[in-house]
């Protein structure tokens, strides 16, 4: 058996999304912590088997707060596997090439002659393996250490995947995180087991277009207020302007450390801000509060423009409420007056839960998210050529 151990570092894997690290690369406990939903690592390999040492934290013991990881192979929409991190440190099975290829043969539903062109197109291939995070940064941590690759009959090969032409960053809330999208209905309460960013509009659209993407998202978050049930401004946790400039402020807080600033090594071509739904729980239709929202939003967009001076910026809202769209349009127009011409507003269609069903806590269902993904996909195609 030939074996190769790789680290979750740029020279051996491609890291997608934000992350932090602990320890020295030469240490056995060097750890890459994935930050926001849908972040991950990916690489190409001819390995027969892939395993990975993965760590999590105390929140694994809090029911409904556990971290979930998935494994995506090649261009498959559905995961090869999805699993919960239920141990502080453990080695998890990630990929078995022979089992995966047999699944692909079985999906064809008929006998394929060994040695045929079709057989060779499926069997003993080099595959792209992606280890991806399903769970928000706020909940249990997800850290990847050593990744072991094994090959029976020849040398193990692996290399990072290549970045794609277009790169989109989506700043959002629970809708972007895929909150409760796999729940049975509106009456079901949230838990991390039913959250899936890969079934949410943003990642789904970007994957179908073969764009690189990065989420900066957190359920309940807003610009001026977190979701509030009583109309009183809720600032009990980070608002998006306080979260965005950093790699992972939630993990830093858990560890009692100062947060690390995000370096923006790769600037997005397009930044989409899909916020305002939770802010409306505070502003309602109060003109003074709406002015406060607009002022804070404008300052936030200016901050983003300073960090990413060449990116197009889109201000979006609408899936779970369209009330603040006029205010958001005003912010986009004000940014043009400020001297920025690559800012526009996007209104998503409102969910139709009575027709398409609901996810947990009245959030978008899988059907709704798929419809919104089509809208977003069309918009992204337009935005990249305009």
JSON list of C-alpha atoms in Angstrom, two decimals, residues 14-18 34-42 130-133:
[
{"chain": "A", "resi": 14, "resn": "UNK", "atom": "CA", "xyz": [-7.07, 24.60, -2.72]},
{"chain": "A", "resi": 15, "resn": "UNK", "atom": "CA", "xyz": [-8.77, 26.35, 0.16]},
{"chain": "A", "resi": 16, "resn": "UNK", "atom": "CA", "xyz": [-12.16, 27.87, -0.65]},
{"chain": "A", "resi": 17, "resn": "UNK", "atom": "CA", "xyz": [-13.77, 30.40, 1.66]},
{"chain": "A", "resi": 18, "resn": "UNK", "atom": "CA", "xyz": [-12.39, 32.02, 4.78]},
{"chain": "A", "resi": 34, "resn": "UNK", "atom": "CA", "xyz": [-13.01, 26.44, 8.14]},
{"chain": "A", "resi": 35, "resn": "UNK", "atom": "CA", "xyz": [-15.01, 29.57, 8.87]},
{"chain": "A", "resi": 36, "resn": "UNK", "atom": "CA", "xyz": [-18.32, 30.32, 7.16]},
{"chain": "A", "resi": 37, "resn": "UNK", "atom": "CA", "xyz": [-20.84, 27.98, 5.53]},
{"chain": "A", "resi": 38, "resn": "UNK", "atom": "CA", "xyz": [-19.73, 26.22, 2.32]},
{"chain": "A", "resi": 39, "resn": "UNK", "atom": "CA", "xyz": [-16.03, 26.86, 2.94]},
{"chain": "A", "resi": 40, "resn": "UNK", "atom": "CA", "xyz": [-13.76, 23.89, 2.31]},
{"chain": "A", "resi": 41, "resn": "UNK", "atom": "CA", "xyz": [-10.69, 22.37, 0.74]},
{"chain": "A", "resi": 42, "resn": "UNK", "atom": "CA", "xyz": [-10.35, 20.54, -2.56]},
{"chain": "A", "resi": 130, "resn": "UNK", "atom": "CA", "xyz": [-13.94, 18.42, -1.84]},
{"chain": "A", "resi": 131, "resn": "UNK", "atom": "CA", "xyz": [-14.33, 18.48, 1.94]},
{"chain": "A", "resi": 132, "resn": "UNK", "atom": "CA", "xyz": [-16.92, 21.17, 2.65]},
{"chain": "A", "resi": 133, "resn": "UNK", "atom": "CA", "xyz": [-18.57, 22.74, 5.67]}
]
